[in-house]
Coordinates of C-alpha atoms in Angstrom, one line a residue:
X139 CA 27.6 -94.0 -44.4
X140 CA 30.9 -92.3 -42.7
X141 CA 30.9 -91.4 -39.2
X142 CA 32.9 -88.3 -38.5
X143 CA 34.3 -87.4 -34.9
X144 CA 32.1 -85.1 -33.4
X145 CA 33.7 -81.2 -33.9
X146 CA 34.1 -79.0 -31.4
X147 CA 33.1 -76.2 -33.5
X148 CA 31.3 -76.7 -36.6
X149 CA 32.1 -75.5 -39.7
X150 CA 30.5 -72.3 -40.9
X151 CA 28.8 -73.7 -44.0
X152 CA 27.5 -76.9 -41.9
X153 CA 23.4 -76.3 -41.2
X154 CA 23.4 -77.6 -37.2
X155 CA 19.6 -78.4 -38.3
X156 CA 20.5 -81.2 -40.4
X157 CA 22.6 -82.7 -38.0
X158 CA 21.5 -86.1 -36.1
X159 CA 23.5 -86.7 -32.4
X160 CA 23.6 -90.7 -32.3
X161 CA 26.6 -91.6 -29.7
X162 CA 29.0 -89.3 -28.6
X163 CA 31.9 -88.6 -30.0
X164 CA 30.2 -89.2 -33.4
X165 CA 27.7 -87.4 -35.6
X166 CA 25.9 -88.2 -38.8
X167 CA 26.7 -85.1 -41.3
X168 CA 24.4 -84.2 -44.0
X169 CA 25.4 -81.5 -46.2
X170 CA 23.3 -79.0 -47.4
X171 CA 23.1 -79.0 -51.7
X172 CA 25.7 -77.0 -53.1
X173 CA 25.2 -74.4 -55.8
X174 CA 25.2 -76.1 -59.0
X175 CA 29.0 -76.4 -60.8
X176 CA 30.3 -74.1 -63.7
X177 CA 29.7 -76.3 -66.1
X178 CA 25.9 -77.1 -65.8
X179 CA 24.0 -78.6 -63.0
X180 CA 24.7 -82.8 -63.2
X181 CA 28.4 -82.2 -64.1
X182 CA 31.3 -83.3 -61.6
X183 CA 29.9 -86.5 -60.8
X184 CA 33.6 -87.6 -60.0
X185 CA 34.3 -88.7 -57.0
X186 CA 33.0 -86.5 -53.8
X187 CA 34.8 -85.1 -50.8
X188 CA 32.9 -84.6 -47.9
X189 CA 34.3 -82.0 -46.4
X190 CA 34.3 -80.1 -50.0
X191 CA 31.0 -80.2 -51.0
X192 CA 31.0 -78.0 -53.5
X193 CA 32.9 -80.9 -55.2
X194 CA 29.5 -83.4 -55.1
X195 CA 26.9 -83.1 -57.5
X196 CA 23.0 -82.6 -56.4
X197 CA 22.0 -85.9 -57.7
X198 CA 25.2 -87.3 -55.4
X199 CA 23.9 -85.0 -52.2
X200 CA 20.9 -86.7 -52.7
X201 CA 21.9 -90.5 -53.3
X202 CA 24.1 -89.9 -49.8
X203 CA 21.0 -88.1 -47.9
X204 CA 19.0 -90.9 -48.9
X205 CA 21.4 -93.6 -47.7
X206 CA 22.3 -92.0 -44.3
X207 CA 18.7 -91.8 -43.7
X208 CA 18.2 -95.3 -44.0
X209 CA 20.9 -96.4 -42.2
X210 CA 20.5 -94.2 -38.8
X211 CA 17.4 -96.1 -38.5
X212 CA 19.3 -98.9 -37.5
X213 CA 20.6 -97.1 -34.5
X214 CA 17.3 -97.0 -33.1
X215 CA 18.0 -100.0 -30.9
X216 CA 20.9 -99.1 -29.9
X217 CA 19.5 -95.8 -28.5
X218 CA 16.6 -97.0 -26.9
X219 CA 18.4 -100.1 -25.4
X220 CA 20.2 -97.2 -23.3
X221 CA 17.3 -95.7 -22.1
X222 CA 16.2 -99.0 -20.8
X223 CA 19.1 -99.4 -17.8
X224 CA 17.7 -95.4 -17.0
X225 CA 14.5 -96.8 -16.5
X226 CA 15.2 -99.9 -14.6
X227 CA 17.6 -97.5 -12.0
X228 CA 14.8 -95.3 -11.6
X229 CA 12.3 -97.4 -11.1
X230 CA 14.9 -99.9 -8.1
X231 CA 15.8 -96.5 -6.3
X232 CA 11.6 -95.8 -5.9
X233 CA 11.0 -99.6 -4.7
X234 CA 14.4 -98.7 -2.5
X235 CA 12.6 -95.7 -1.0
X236 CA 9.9 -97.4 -0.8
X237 CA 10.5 -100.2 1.2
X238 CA 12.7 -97.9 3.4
X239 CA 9.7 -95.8 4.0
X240 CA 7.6 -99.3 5.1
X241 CA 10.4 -100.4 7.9
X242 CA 11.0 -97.1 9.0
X243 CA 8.2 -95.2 8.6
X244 CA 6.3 -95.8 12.2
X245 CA 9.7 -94.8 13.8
X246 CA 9.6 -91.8 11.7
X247 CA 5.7 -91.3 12.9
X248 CA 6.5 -92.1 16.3
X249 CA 9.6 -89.1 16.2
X250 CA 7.5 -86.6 14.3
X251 CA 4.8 -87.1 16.6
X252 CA 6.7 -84.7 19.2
X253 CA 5.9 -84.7 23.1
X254 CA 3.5 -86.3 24.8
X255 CA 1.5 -85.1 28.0
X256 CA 2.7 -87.4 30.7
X257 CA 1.0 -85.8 33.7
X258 CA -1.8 -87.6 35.1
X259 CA -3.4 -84.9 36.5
X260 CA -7.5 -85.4 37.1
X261 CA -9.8 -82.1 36.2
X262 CA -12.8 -83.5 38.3
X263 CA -15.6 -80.6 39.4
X264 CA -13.9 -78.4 36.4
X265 CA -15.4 -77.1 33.9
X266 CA -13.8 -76.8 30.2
X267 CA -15.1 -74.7 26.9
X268 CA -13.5 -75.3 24.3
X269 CA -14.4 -74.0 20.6
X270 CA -14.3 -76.3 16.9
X271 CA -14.3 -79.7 19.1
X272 CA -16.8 -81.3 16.5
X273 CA -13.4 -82.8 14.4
X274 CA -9.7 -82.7 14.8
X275 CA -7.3 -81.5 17.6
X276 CA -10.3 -80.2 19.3
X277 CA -12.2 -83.0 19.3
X278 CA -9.1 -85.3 21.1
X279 CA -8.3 -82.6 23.6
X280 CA -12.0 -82.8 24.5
X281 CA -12.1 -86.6 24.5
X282 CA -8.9 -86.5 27.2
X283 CA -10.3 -84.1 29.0
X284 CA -13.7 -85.6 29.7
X285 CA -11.2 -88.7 30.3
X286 CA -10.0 -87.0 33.6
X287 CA -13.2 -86.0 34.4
X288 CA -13.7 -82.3 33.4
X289 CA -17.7 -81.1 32.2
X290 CA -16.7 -80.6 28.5
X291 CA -18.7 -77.6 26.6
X292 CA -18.2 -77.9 22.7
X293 CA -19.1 -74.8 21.3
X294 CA -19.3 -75.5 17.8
X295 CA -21.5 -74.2 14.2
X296 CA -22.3 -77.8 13.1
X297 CA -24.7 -78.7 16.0
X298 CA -24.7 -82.7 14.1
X299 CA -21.5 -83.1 14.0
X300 CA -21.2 -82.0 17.6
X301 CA -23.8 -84.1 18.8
X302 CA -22.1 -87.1 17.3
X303 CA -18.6 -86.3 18.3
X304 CA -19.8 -85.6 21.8
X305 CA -21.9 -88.7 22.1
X306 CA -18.7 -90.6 20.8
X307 CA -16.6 -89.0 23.3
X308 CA -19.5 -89.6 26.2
X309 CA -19.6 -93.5 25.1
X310 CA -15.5 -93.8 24.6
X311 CA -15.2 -91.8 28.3
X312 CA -18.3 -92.7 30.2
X313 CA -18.7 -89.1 31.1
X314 CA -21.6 -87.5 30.8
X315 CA -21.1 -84.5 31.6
X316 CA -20.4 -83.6 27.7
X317 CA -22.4 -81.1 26.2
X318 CA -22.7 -79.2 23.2
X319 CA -23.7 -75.3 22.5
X320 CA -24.0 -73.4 19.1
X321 CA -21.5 -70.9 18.3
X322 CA -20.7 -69.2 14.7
X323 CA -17.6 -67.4 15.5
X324 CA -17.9 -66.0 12.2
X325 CA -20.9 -64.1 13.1
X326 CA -20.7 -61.6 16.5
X327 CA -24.3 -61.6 17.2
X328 CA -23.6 -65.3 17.7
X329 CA -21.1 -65.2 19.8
X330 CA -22.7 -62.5 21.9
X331 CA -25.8 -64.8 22.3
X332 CA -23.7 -67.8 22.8
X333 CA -21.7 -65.7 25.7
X334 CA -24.6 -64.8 27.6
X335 CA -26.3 -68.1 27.2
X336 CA -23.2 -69.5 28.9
X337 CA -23.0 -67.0 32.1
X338 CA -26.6 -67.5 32.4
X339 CA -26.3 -71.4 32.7
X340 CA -22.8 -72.2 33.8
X341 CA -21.5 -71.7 37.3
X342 CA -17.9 -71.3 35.8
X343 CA -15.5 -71.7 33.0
X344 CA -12.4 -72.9 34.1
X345 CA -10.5 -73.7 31.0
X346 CA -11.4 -72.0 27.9
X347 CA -9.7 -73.3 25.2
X348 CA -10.3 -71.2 21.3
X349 CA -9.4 -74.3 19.2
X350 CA -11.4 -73.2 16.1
X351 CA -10.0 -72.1 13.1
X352 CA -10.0 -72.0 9.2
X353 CA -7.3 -72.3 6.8
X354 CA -6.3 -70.8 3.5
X355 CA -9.9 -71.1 2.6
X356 CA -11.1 -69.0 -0.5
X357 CA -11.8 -65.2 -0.1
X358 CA -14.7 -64.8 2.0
X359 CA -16.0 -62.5 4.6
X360 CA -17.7 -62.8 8.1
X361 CA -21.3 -61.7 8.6
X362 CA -19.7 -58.6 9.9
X363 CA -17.4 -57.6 6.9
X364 CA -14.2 -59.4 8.6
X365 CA -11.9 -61.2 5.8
X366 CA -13.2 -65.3 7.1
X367 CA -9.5 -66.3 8.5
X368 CA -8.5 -63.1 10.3
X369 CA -11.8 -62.7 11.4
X370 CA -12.8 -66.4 12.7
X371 CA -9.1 -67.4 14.2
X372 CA -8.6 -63.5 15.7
X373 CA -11.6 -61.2 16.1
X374 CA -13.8 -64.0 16.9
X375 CA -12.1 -65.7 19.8
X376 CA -10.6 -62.5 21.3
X377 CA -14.2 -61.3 21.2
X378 CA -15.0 -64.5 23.3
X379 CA -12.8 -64.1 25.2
X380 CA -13.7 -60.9 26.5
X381 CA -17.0 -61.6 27.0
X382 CA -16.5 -64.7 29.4
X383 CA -13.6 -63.0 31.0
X384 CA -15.6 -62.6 34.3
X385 CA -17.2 -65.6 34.5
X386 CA -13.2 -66.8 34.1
X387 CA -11.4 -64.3 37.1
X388 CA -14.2 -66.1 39.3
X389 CA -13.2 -69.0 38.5
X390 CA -9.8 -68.6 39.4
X391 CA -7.3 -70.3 39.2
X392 CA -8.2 -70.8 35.7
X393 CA -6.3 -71.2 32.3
X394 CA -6.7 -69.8 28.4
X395 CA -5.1 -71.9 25.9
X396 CA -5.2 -70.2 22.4
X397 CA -4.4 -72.2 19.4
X398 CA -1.9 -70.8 17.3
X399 CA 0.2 -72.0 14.5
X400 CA 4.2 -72.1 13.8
X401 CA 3.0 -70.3 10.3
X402 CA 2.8 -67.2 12.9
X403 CA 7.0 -67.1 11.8
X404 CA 5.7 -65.9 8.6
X405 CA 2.9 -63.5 9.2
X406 CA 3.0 -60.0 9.3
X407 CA -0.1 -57.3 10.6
X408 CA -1.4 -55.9 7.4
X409 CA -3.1 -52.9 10.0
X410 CA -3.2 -50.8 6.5
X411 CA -5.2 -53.8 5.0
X412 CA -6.3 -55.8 8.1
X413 CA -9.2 -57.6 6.0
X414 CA -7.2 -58.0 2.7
X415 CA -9.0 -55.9 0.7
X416 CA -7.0 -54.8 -1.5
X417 CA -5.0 -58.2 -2.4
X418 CA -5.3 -61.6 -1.0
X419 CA -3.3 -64.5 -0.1
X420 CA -5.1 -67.3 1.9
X421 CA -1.2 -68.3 3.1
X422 CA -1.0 -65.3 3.9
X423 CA -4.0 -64.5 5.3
X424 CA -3.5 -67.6 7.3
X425 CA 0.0 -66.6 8.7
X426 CA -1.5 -63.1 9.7
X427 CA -4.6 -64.7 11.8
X428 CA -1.9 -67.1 13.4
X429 CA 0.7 -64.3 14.2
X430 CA -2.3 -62.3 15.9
X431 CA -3.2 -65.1 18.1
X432 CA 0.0 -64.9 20.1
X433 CA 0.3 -61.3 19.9
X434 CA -3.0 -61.4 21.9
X435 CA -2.1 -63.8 24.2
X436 CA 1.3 -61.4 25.4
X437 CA -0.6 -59.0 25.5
X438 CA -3.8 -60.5 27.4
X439 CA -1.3 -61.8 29.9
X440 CA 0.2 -58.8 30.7
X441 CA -3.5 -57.5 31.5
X442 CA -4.3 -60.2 33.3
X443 CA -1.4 -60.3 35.8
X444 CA -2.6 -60.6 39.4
X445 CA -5.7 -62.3 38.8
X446 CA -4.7 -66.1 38.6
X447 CA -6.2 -66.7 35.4
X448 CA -3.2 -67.5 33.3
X449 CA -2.7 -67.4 28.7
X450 CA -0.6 -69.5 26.8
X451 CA -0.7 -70.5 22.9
X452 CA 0.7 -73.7 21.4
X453 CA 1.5 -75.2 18.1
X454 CA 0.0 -78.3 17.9
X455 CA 2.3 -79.2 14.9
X456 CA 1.5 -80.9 11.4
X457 CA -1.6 -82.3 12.5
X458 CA -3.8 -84.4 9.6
X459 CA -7.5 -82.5 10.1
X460 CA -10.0 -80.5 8.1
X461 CA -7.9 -77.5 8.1
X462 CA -6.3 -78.4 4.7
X463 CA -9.9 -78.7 2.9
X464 CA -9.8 -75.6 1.4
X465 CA -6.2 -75.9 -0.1
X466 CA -5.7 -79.0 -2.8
X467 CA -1.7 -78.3 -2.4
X468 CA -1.8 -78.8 1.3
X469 CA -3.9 -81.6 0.6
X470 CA -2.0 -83.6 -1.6
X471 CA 1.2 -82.6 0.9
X472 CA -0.6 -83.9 3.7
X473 CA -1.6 -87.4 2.1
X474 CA 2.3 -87.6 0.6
X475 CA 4.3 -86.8 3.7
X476 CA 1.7 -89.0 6.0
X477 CA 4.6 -90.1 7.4
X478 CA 5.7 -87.1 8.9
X479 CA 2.0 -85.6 9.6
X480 CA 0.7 -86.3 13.5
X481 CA -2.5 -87.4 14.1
X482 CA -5.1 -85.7 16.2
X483 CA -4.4 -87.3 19.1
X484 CA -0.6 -86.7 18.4
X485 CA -1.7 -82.6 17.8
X486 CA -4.0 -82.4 20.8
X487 CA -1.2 -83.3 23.4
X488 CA 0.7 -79.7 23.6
X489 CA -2.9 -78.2 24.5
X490 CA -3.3 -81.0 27.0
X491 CA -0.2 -80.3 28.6
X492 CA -1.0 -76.5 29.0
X493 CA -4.5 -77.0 30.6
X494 CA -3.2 -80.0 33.0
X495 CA 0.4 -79.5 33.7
X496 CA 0.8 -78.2 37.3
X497 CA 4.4 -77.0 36.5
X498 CA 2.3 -74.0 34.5
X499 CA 0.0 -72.8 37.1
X500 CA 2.2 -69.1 37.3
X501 CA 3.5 -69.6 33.9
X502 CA 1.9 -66.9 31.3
X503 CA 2.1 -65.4 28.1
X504 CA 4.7 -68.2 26.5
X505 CA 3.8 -70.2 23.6
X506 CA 4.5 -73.8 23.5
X507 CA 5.3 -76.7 21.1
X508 CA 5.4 -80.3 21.9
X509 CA 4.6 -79.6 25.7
X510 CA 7.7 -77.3 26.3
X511 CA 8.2 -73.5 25.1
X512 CA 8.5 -72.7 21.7
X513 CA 10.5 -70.5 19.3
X514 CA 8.3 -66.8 18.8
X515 CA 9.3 -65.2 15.8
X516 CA 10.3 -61.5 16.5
X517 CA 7.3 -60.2 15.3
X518 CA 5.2 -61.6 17.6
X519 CA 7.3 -60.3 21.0
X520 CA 6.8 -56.6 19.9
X521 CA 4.7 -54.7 22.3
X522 CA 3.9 -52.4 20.4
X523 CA 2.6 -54.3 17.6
X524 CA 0.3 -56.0 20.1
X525 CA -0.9 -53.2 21.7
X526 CA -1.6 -51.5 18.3
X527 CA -3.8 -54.9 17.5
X528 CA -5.3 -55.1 20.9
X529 CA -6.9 -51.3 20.4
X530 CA -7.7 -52.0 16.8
X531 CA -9.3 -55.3 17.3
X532 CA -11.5 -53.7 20.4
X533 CA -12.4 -50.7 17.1
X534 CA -13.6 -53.5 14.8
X535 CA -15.8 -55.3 17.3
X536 CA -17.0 -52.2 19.2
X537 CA -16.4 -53.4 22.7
X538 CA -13.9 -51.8 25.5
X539 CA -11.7 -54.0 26.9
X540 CA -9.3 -52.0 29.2

């Protein structure tokens, strides 16, 4: 067998097909048969040039073929004992990150976790509503809440697992005064009978905090014909809203928290599609549903001015919850990048901060992230857009709201 220095270009006659790379700069060349001599295939059995190889015979092509064959099977050590060192670097720089990740990974929990609600601030004789407090961010800000001292109402669709996450909050707080109301926010005959259950039996409201939502959850529509995400985390608390409102101004000085998302950055008001109709994206559905709870709150605060009831939305952050049950690729990014995820408790702190902090008793209409104010994409601080949404949103449930 003859190793050749590996060509830059190849000769025209060579078939690339029958070539075998081994180790740079070499290569194994096999010739392709030559047409037969002029004196009779098996003539010019003389010696062969292979660069020439018209000068070999067939049964010569052959014989060489043959042996070349053989012998690059002894390379296959040599090959795979190169692969090996690939292996073993790929394999020390994982354990590397992964040991990294160990030592530093509570740091990098305790930095992602963001700001932390440091006033102390006591909400005895007050009462709070606050919606999808059966799990999550909702369920902490209602356990801190009760802590201080508030009457907690957890409005939620899952009467069991309210029950048991109030009775764990009433046992973890030794308050009480933690009760729980049925609400569908996906249905407006349910939210109507929820509202007037609640001005009927509660003196006032003052906190109200929409905490519910749904995420990128499959295309599905509300008992009224609402696409689920635009019409749960939008139409259904801005519909609740309006119908405590009252009960709220007399309860003055009182607050509205609304829980938004930082995927409002990437939403945009469909008002041609509002319910997705025509295509849907549950990212984007999402982002939309997000955007159009701060656009509500501007524009709710404006209306409000003068009447000491103040509206601010928050980004709780990355928060691990059920929100990513619907989606297997938020999911698995969820379980992957633990590290960097906060926990309930963690997520529930920016609300806190905007129901307790006395810094914000005048302050209205801003949206905050990790207890301080927040970037709002440009989208969300048009006024006209929010208007638009306000009078369409008041069209689709058939209520006036001036």
């Amino acid at each position: 067998m003859t190793l050749y220095p590996a060509p830059t270009t190849l000769p025209p006659r060579f078939d690339q097909r029958r070539y075998s790379l081994l180790q740079p700069p070499f290569l194994i060349v096999i010739f392709p048969p030559p047409p037969p001599p002029a004196g009779g295939e098996g003539k010019g059995d003389g010696p062969c040039n292979p660069l020439h190889s018209g000068s070999c015979s067939p049964s010569r092509i052959r014989s060489r073929e043959r042996l070349i064959d053989s012998s690059a099977s002894s390379f296959s050590p040599a090959v795979h004992s190169l692969r090996m060192p690939v292996l073993f670097t790929i394999i020390g720089i994982c354990a590397i990150a992964a040991l990294l990740l160990a030592a530093f990974g509570p740091y990098i929990r305790r930095c992602a976790g963001g700001g932390v609600c440091t006033s102390d601030a006591r909400l005895d004789g007050k009462t709070v509503l606050i919606t999808g407090a059966n799990t999550g961010i909702g369920k902490e800000t209602a356990r801190e809440l009760a802590r201080r001292g508030a009457r907690v109402i957890i409005a939620c669709r899952d009467l069991t697992k309210a029950e048991a996450a109030a009775h764990e909050i009433r046992e973890d707080t030794g308050n009480k005064q933690v009760i729980v109301r049925e609400l569908d926010l996906a249905n407006t005959k349910s939210i109507h009978q929820f509202a007037e259950n609640v001005m009927k039996e509660e003196k006032l409201i003052n906190i109200l905090i929409n905490n519910a939502g749904v995420m990128m959850c499959p295309y599905t529509k509300t008992t009224d014909g609402f696409e689920m995400q635009f019409g749960v985390n939008h139409l259904g608390h801005f519909l609740l809203t309006c119908l405590l409102l009252d009960l709220i101004k007399q309860s003055a000085p009182a607050r509205i928290v609304n829980v938004s998302s930082f995927a409002h950055v990437f939403g945009r008001i469909n008002f041609k599609d509002l319910q997705s109709e025509k295509g849907y994206d549950g990212g984007l559905a999402y982002c939309q549903s997000k955007l159009a709870n701060v656009l509500f709150t501007r524009e709710l605060a404006k209306r409000l001015k003068g009447t000491k009831v103040t509206v601010n939305s928050v980004h709780p952050g990355s928060v691990k919850s059920e929100l990513t049950r619907h989606s297997f690729i938020m999911s698995l990014a969820w379980k992957v990048l633990t590290f960097l995820i906060k926990t309930p408790k963690q997520g529930a702190q920016t609300s806190i901060y905007c129901v307790v902090a006395e810094e914000l008793q005048e302050i209205s209409g801003t949206h905050f992230s990790d207890c301080r104010p927040a970037f709002v994409a440009p989208q969300a601080r048009n006024e006209e857009t929010a208007r638009k949404l306000w009078d369409v949103s008041c069209k689709l449930l058939e209520i006036r709201w001036d």
